[in-house]
XYZ file of C-alpha atoms in Angstrom:
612
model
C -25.815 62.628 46.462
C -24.507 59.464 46.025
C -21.931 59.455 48.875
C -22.190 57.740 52.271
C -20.557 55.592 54.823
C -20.903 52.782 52.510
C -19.332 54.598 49.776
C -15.624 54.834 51.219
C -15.806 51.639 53.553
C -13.353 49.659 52.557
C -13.464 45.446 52.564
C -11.292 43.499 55.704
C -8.482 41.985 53.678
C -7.745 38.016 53.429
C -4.372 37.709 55.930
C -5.334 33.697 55.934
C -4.315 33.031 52.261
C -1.005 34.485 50.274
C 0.477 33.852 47.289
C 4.200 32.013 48.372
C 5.217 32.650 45.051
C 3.691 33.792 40.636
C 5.479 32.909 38.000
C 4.038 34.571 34.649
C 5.433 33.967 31.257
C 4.278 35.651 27.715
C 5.649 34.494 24.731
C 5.158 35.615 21.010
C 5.214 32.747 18.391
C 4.327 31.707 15.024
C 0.315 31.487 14.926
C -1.814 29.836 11.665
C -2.914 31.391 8.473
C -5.975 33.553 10.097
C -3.989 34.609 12.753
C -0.485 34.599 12.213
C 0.898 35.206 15.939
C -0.076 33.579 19.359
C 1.137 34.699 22.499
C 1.561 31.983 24.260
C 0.885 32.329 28.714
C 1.928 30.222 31.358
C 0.779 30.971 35.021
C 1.855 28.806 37.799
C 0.842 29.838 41.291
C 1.892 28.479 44.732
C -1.160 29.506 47.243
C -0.437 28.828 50.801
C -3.074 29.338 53.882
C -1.260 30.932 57.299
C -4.234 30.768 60.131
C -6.587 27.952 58.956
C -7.725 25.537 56.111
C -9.711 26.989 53.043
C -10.017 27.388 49.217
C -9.291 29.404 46.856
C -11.284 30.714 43.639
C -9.212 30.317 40.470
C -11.124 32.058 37.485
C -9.364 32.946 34.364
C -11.348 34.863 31.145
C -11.321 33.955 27.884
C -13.376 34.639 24.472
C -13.096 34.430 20.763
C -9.948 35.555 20.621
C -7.865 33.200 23.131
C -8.541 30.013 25.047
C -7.672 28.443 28.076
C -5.313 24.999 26.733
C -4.793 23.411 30.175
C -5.103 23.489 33.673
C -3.255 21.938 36.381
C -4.045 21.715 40.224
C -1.605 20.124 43.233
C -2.577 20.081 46.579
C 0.588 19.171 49.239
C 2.401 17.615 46.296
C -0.310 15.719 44.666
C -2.241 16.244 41.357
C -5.942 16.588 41.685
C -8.885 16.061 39.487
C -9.589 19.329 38.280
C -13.113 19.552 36.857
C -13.314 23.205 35.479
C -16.316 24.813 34.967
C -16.751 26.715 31.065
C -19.365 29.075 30.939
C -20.668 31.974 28.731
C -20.451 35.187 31.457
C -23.638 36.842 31.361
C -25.405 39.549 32.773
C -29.240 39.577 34.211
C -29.597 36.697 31.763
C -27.974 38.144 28.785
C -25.149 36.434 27.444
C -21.616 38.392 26.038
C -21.076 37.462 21.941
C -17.955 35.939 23.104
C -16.751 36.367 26.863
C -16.410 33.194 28.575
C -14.957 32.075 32.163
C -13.285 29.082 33.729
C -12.771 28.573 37.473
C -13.182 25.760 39.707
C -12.256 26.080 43.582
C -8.420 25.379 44.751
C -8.443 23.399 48.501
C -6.072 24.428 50.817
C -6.300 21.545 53.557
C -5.090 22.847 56.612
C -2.865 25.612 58.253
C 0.463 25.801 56.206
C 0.029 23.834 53.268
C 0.213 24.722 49.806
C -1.381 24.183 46.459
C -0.171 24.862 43.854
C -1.934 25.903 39.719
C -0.212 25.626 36.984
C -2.511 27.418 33.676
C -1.935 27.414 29.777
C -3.133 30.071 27.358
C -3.193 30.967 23.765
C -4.092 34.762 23.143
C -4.737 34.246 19.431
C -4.198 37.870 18.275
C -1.696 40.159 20.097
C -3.791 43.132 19.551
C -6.057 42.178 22.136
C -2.520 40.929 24.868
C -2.216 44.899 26.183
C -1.104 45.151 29.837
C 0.161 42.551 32.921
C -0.556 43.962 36.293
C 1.519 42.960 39.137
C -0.996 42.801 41.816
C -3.538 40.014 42.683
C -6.090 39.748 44.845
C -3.594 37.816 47.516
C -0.593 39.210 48.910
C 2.082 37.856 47.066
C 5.482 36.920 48.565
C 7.671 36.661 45.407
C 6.318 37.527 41.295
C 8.226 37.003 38.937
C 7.298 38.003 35.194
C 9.116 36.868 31.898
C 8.188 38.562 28.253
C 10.053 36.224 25.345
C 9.665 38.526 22.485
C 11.915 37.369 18.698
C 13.353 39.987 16.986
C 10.571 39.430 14.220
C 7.888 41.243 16.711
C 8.383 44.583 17.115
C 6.427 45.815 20.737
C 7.004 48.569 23.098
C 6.708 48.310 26.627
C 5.808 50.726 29.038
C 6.367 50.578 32.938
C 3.853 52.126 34.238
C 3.558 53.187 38.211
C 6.674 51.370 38.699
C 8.135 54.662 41.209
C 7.847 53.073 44.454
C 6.680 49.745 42.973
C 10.275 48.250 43.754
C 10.313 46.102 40.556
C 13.645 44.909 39.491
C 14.173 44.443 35.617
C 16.432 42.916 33.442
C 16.842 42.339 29.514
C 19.231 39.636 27.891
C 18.970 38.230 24.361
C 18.776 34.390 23.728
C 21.118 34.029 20.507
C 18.899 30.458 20.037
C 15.598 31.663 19.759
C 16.694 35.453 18.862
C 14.788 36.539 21.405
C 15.025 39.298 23.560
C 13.836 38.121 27.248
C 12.702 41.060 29.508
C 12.336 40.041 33.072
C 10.649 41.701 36.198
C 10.957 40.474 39.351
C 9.745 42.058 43.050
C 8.941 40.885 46.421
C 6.169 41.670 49.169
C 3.383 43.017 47.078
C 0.089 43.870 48.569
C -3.114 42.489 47.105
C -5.176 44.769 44.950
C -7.824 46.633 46.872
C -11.339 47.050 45.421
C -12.715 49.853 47.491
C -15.407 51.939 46.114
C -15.199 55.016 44.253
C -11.148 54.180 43.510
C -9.425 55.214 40.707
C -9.106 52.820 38.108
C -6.693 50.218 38.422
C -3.961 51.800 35.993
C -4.010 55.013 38.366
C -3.162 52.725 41.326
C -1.011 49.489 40.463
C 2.215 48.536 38.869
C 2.002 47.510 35.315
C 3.462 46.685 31.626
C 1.338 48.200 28.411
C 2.123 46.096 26.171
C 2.420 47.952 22.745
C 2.231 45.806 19.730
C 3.491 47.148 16.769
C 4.459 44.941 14.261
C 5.137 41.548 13.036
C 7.433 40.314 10.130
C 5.637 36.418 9.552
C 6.414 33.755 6.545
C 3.741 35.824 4.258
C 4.996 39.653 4.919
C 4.918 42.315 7.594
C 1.568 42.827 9.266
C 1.462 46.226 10.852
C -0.487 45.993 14.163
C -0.853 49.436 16.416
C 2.504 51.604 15.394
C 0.560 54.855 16.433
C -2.972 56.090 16.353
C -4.064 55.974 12.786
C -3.309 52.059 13.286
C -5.339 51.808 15.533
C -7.943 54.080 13.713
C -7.779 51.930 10.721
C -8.508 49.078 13.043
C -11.468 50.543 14.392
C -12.784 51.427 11.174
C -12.514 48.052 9.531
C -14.712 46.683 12.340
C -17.390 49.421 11.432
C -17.079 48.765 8.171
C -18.230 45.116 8.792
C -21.235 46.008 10.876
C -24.501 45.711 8.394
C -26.531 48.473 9.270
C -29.889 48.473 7.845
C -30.413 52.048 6.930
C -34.335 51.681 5.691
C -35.062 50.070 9.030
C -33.537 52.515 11.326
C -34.945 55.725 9.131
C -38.184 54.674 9.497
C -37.814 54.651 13.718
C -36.018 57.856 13.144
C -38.981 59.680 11.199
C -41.623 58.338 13.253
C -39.643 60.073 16.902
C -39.387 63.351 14.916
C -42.502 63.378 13.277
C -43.372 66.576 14.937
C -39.911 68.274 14.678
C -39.112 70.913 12.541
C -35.424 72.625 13.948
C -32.535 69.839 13.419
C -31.450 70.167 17.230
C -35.165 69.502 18.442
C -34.642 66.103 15.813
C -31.419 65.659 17.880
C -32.764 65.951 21.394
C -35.883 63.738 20.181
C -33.613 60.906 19.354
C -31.143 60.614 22.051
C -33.865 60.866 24.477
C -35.594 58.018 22.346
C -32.711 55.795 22.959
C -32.063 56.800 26.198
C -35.678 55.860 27.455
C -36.354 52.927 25.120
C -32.857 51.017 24.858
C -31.572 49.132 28.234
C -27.686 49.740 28.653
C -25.985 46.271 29.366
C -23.145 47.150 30.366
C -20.070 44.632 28.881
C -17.082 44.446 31.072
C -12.618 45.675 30.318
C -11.504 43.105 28.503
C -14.295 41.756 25.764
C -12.774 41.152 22.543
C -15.655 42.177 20.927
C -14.636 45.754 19.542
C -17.126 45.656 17.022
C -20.881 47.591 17.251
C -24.128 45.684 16.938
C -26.228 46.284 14.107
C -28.242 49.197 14.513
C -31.886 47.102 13.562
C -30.500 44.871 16.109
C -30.160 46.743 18.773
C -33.656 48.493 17.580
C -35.502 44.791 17.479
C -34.018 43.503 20.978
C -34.656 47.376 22.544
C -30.800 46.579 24.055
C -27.649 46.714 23.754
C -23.676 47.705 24.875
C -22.030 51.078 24.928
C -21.155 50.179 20.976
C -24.620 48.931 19.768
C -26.424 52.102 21.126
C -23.827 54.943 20.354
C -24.086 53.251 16.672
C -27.990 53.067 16.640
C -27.730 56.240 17.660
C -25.402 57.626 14.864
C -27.408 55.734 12.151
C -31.054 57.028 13.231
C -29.107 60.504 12.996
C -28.050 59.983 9.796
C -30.794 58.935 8.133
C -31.842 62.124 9.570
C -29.887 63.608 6.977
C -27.788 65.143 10.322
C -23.611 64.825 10.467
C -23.477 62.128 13.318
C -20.440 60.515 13.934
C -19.247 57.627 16.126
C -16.551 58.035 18.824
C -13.741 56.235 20.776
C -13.438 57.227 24.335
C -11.738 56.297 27.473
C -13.853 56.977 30.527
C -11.492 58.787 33.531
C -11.564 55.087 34.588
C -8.591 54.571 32.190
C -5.520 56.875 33.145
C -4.688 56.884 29.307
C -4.901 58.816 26.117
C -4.544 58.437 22.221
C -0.943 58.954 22.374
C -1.107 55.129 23.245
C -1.725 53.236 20.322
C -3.301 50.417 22.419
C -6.943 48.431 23.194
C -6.192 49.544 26.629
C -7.030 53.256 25.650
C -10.708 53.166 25.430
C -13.950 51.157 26.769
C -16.486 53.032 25.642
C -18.206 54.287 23.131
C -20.386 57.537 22.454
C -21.900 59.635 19.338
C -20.774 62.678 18.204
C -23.260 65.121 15.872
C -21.831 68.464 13.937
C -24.644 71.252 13.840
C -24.490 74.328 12.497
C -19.858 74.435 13.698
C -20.790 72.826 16.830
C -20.123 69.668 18.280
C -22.551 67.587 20.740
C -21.655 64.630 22.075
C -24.348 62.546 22.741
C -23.872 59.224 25.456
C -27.330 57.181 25.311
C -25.841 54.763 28.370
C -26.493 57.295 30.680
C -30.233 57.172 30.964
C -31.490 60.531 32.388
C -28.878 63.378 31.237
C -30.264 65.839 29.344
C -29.033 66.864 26.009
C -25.535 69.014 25.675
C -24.781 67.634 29.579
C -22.377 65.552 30.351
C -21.436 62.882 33.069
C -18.393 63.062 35.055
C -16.862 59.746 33.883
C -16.359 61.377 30.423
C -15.734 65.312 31.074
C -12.335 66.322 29.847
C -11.370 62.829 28.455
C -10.187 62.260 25.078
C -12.161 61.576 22.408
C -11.008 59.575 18.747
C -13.976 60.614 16.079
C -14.489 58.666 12.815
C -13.933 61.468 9.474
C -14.032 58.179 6.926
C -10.621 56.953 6.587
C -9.012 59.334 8.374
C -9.932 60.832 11.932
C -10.256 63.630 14.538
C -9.428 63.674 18.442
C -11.285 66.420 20.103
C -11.954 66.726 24.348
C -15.556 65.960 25.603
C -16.326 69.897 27.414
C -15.664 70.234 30.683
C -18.573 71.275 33.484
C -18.445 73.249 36.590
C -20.749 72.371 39.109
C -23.071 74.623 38.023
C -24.323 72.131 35.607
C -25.623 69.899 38.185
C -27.727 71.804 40.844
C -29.960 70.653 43.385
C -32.496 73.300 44.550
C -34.968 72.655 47.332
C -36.837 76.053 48.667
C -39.514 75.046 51.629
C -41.863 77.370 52.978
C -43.245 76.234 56.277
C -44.983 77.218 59.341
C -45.887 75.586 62.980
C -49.227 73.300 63.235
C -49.338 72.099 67.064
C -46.223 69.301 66.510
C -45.645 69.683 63.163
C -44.192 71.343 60.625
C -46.716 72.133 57.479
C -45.766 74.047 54.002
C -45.355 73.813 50.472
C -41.984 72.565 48.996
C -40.461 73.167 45.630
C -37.409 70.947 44.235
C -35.438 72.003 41.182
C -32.687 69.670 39.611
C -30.211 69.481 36.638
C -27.801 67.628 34.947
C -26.646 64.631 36.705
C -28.702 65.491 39.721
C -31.806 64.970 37.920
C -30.062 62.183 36.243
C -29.388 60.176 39.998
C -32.834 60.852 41.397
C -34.254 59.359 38.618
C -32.400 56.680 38.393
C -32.915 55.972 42.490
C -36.886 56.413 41.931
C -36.774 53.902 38.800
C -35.357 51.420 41.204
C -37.807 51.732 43.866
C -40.370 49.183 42.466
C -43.504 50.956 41.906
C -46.298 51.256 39.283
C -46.233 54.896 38.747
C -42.915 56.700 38.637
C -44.350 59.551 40.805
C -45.448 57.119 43.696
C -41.607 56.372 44.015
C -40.368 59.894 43.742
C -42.521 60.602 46.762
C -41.119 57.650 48.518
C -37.661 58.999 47.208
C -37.965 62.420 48.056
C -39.938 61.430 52.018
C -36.605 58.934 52.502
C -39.151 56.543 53.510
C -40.086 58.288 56.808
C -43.701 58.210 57.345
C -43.468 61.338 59.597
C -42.205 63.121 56.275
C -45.950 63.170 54.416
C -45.874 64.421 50.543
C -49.013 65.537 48.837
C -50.433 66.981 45.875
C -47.225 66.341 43.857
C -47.074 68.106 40.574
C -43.798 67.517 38.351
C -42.212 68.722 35.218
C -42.392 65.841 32.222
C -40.361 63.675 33.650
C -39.648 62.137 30.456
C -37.686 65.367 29.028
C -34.400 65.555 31.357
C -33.269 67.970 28.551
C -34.589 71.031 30.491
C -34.834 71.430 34.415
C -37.088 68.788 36.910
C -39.149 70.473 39.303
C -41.279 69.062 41.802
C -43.697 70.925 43.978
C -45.734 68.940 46.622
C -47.480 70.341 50.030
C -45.289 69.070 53.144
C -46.871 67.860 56.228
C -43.795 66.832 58.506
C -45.407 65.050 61.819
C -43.535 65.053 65.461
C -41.166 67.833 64.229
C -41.416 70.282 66.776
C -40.932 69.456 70.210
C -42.532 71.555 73.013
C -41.223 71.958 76.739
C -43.286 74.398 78.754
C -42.682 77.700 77.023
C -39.900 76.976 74.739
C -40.602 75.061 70.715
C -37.566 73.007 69.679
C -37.513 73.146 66.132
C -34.832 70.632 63.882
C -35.096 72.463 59.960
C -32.885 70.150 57.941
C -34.558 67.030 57.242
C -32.082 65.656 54.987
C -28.852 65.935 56.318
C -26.951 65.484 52.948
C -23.322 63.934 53.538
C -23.241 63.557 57.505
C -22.239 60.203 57.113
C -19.670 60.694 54.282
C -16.474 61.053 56.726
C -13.440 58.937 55.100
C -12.243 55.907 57.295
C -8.291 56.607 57.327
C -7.514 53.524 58.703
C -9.055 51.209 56.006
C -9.078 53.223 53.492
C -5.976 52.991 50.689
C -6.787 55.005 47.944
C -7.725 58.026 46.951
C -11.445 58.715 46.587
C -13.744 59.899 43.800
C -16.441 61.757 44.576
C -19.677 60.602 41.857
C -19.936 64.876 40.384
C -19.340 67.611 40.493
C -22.442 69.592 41.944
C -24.029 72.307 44.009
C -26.707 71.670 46.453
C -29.041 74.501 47.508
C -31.505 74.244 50.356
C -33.653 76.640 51.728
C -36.109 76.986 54.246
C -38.052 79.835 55.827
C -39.857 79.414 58.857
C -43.083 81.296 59.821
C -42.433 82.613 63.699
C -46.128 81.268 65.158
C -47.665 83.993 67.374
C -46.460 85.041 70.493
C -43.221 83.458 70.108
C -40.115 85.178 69.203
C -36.510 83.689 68.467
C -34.528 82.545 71.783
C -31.451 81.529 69.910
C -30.206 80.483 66.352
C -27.707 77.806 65.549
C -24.395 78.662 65.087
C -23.516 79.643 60.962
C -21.031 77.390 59.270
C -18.873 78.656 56.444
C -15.987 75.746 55.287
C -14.756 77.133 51.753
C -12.042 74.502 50.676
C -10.567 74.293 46.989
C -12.145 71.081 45.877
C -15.456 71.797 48.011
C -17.905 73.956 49.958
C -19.638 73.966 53.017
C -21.915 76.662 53.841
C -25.065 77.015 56.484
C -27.256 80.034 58.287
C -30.015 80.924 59.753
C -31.147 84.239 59.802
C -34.585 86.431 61.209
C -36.105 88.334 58.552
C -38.931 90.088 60.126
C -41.501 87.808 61.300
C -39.619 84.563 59.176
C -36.776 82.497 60.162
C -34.892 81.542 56.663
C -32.496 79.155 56.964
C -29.805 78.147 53.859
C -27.678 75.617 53.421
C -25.122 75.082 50.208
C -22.820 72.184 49.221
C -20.733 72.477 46.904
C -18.681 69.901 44.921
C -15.900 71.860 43.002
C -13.435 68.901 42.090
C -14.089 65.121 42.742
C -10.879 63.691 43.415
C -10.189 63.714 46.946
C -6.314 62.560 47.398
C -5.108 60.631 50.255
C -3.668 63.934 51.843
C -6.751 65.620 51.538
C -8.637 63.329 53.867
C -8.330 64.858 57.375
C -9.041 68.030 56.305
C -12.432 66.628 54.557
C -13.260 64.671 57.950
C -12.908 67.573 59.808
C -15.000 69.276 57.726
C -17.614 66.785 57.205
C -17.551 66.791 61.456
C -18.339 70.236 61.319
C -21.134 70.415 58.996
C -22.568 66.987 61.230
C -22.444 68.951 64.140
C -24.358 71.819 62.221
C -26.781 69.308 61.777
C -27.582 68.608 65.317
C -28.321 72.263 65.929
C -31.862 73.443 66.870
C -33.995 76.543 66.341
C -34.685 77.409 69.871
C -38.454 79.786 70.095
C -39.748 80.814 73.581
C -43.072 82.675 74.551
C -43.096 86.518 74.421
């Protein structure tokens, strides 16, 4: 399992550098012929360093659809040269269609001075202007935030996590520009907090989603996102655009299910295709580019986005003959649904297929889950499905734990100082899909040198032999492993008494919750059980002195459990871990770290075998 001490350490916080004051303004005006209305920003930011000099990182994102028009820097009064940087943001060398970033670094000369940034921008369609979040990475003294929208635009705004947010608002109408003017305005806010395994942003922060519905311009009304089939209709005019090469793509498709003769083994063939033979490049919130690569594209360059393989997917499908369908989705990253009719609602994108009056759902990004499985990040969420002009929302299934299980059974007996046996591993779901994914990173030729390496932890003492695994290139059905176990220096001898430690691995000892740094609530990677057992040959003429204490911490989100028990001439020891719910709230976390002490201290317990 993914969790550790890294996972929920949280980073020290900046107390040298606030924000003295943030003044934000949005404004909707009159546009051009392709894009009839701008919303026009104006940021201007007082930065002021408390304890000692430094600088500050200004960055601000922009693409195709908005631009950065000027920048302005002070520093104790003065204007400064500003020579910002443009760049194309990329990824391991592979540039975004359109996502582009500005910065330069802000000088803060010594211990209370100020500089101050004042920013233009033009977001050339509102569609893509969805949400203003009140928190930056600074702690901010005053904010104040201004919306100037005429009564031609029609938008809805929603204050979201504004309880205990202490934002005051206000609304007046400017009979001169008729205008309405919202205003929100609050003091002492904490910087945002990036600690791993968080909810996503709109879980934790203050925020406006900005709804834009419609416009009345010069040349008629344009009708933006009133409600879902707007948005729908949006969606669908981008796939209509793509250029998918059908002849291309069928041919890839025939050739992958050459052998198949049952439509769901033609399924299964081609999402694992993809999965194993396209490399997910991940694009980040915020790219305006809503619309899929073409599917020969995304065949010829063997990558592509969420979008360019859930629609290379769909298209091999369908020149399959099979119903595929592409999907909408908003990953539990995103604390939204379809009932808002915003780009904020989704940032992903999967494949459905019908077969036979049931639905699969089929997400190539994640490399090594088998077929009719599903990640955590997308269990439960809702999902928007093309049906031609119109469409369908549906739920991606939920799983128990039981669909990701973790089985290790060891058989083992006493040689001298060591511990020798055979071991058998089982895994499904995403357990096979994160031990595959660890071994692929460990850099070796052949994918079964780094399982051993995987599965050892890198302790020489821990020798694996004689490995024999399932295909490791079918995660549709269970991975096994079996492999003969030679663990040196295990046993410890004093006079008549052998000192034997059974659990090698030790899963989650380190995965206590640091209270004091920690501000938000944690999510655990998946749901999941974890088996482990081990039975111990009793060598001859020794018998049991004393067994470690049992363990049994049955909590509602979780599950603790650990024996050992003589059977006969065999000491079996088994150990369970059990993931029921991944969202550990705040007010769950003593209980957890008492628990997690209590299975650590299980850990340190010994088998205990003395002379007859």
């Amino acid at each position: 399992m993914a969790e550790n001490k890294r996972v929920v350490s949280a980073f020290e916080e900046n107390k040298n550098i606030v924000i003295r004051e943030r003044k934000e303004r949005y404004e909707f005006v009159k546009g051009d012929e392709k894009n009839p209305v701008w919303v026009k920003q104006s940021f201007t930011t007082f930065y002021r360093c408390d304890e000692y000099r430094g600088s500050v990182p200004v960055v601000e994102f922009y693409d195709d659809y908005s631009r950065v028009d000027e920048v302005k820097a002070y520093v104790n009064g003065d204007r400064m040269k500003v020579k910002v940087e443009h760049d194309y943001y990329s990824v391991e060398g592979l540039f975004y269609s359109d996502a582009r970033v500005c910065g330069f670094m802000l000088p803060l000369e010594k211990k209370g001075t100020e500089s101050r940034v004042e920013m233009q921008k033009t977001v050339l369609d509102p569609r893509y202007f969805t949400s203003i979040f009140f928190q930056e990475e600074f702690f901010q003294e005053q904010k104040e935030v201004t919306l100037v929208v005429p009564r031609w635009m029609k938008i809805e705004i929603r204050e979201m996590n504004f309880a205990k947010a202490g934002v005051k608002t206000s609304k007046t109408y400017d009979e001169k520009t008729n205008a309405d003017i919202y205003t929100y305005s609050a003091k002492g806010i904490k910087a945002s907090k990036s600690e791993p395994h968080a909810p996503g942003p709109s879980y934790l922060y203050p925020h406006l989603l900005v709804m834009t519905h419609a416009a009345e311009t010069p040349s008629g009304k344009i009708t933006y996102f009133s409600n879902v089939n707007d948005l729908y209709a949006w969606y669908r005019s981008l796939v209509k655009e793509i250029g998918n090469d059908p002849a291309t793509v069928k041919a890839t498709a025939l050739n992958i299910t050459k052998d198949k003769k049952e439509d769901i083994d033609k399924i299964k063939a081609v999402y694992t295709w993809v999965q194993e033979n396209i490399r997910y490049i991940a694009f980040e919130d915020g790219i305006a580019g809503f619309r899929p690569a073409k599917a020969q594209d995304v065949l010829e360059k063997k990558y592509g986005d969420c979008k360019g393989m859930a629609n290379l997917t769909k298209e091999m499908l369908a020149a399959l003959g099979l119903d595929a369908r592409l999907c909408w989705i908003g990953t539990r990253h995103i604390a939204y649904d379809y009932s808002t009719p915003t780009l904020s609602v989704d940032n992903h994108m999967i494949c459905a297929v019908n077969l036979k009056g049931k639905q699969y759902f089929l997400d190539a990004t994640e490399t090594y889950i088998g077929f009719d499985q599903y990640a955590e990040r997308i269990q439960g969420r809702q999902v928007l499905i093309e049906n031609g002009d119109q469409f369908t929302l549906s739920k991606v299934p939920l799983r128990t734990f039981e669909q990701n299980r973790q089985v290790e059974k060891r058989t083992l007996e006493i040689d001298g100082n060591n511990l020798t046996g055979k071991v058998d591993h089982q895994y499904t779901g995403e357990c096979t899909e994160y031990i595959l994914t660890q071994a692929h990173q460990i850099k070796k030729d052949k994918l079964e040198e780094a399982l051993e390496q995987f599965l050892s932890k890198e302790n020489r003492s821990y020798a694996i032999s004689s490995v024999k695994t399932s295909d490791l290139h079918d995660w549709s059905k269970d991975m096994t492993i079996h492999y003969d176990l030679q663990h040196k220096d295990a046993v410890n001898n004093f006079g008549d008494e052998l000192y034997v430690e059974l659990d090698f691995r030790k899963e989650m000892e380190d995965a206590g919750i640091d209270t004091t740094l920690r501000e938000h609530d944690l999510w655990l990677s998946f749901k999941r059980q974890l088996v482990q057992e081990t039975a111990l040959t009793i060598p001859a003429g020794y018998k049991v002195k004393s067994l470690p204490p049992a363990v049994n911490i049955d909590q509602p989100k979780y599950a603790f459990k650990a024996a050992y028990e003589q059977q006969a001439d065999k000491i079996v020891y088994r150990k369970e871990i059990t993931i029921k719910d991944t969202h550990l709230e705040k007010k769950d976390f003593p209980t957890w770290n008492n628990d997690i002490k209590k299975l650590r201290q299980t850990y340190l317990e010994q088998i205990t075998l003395t002379k007859k």
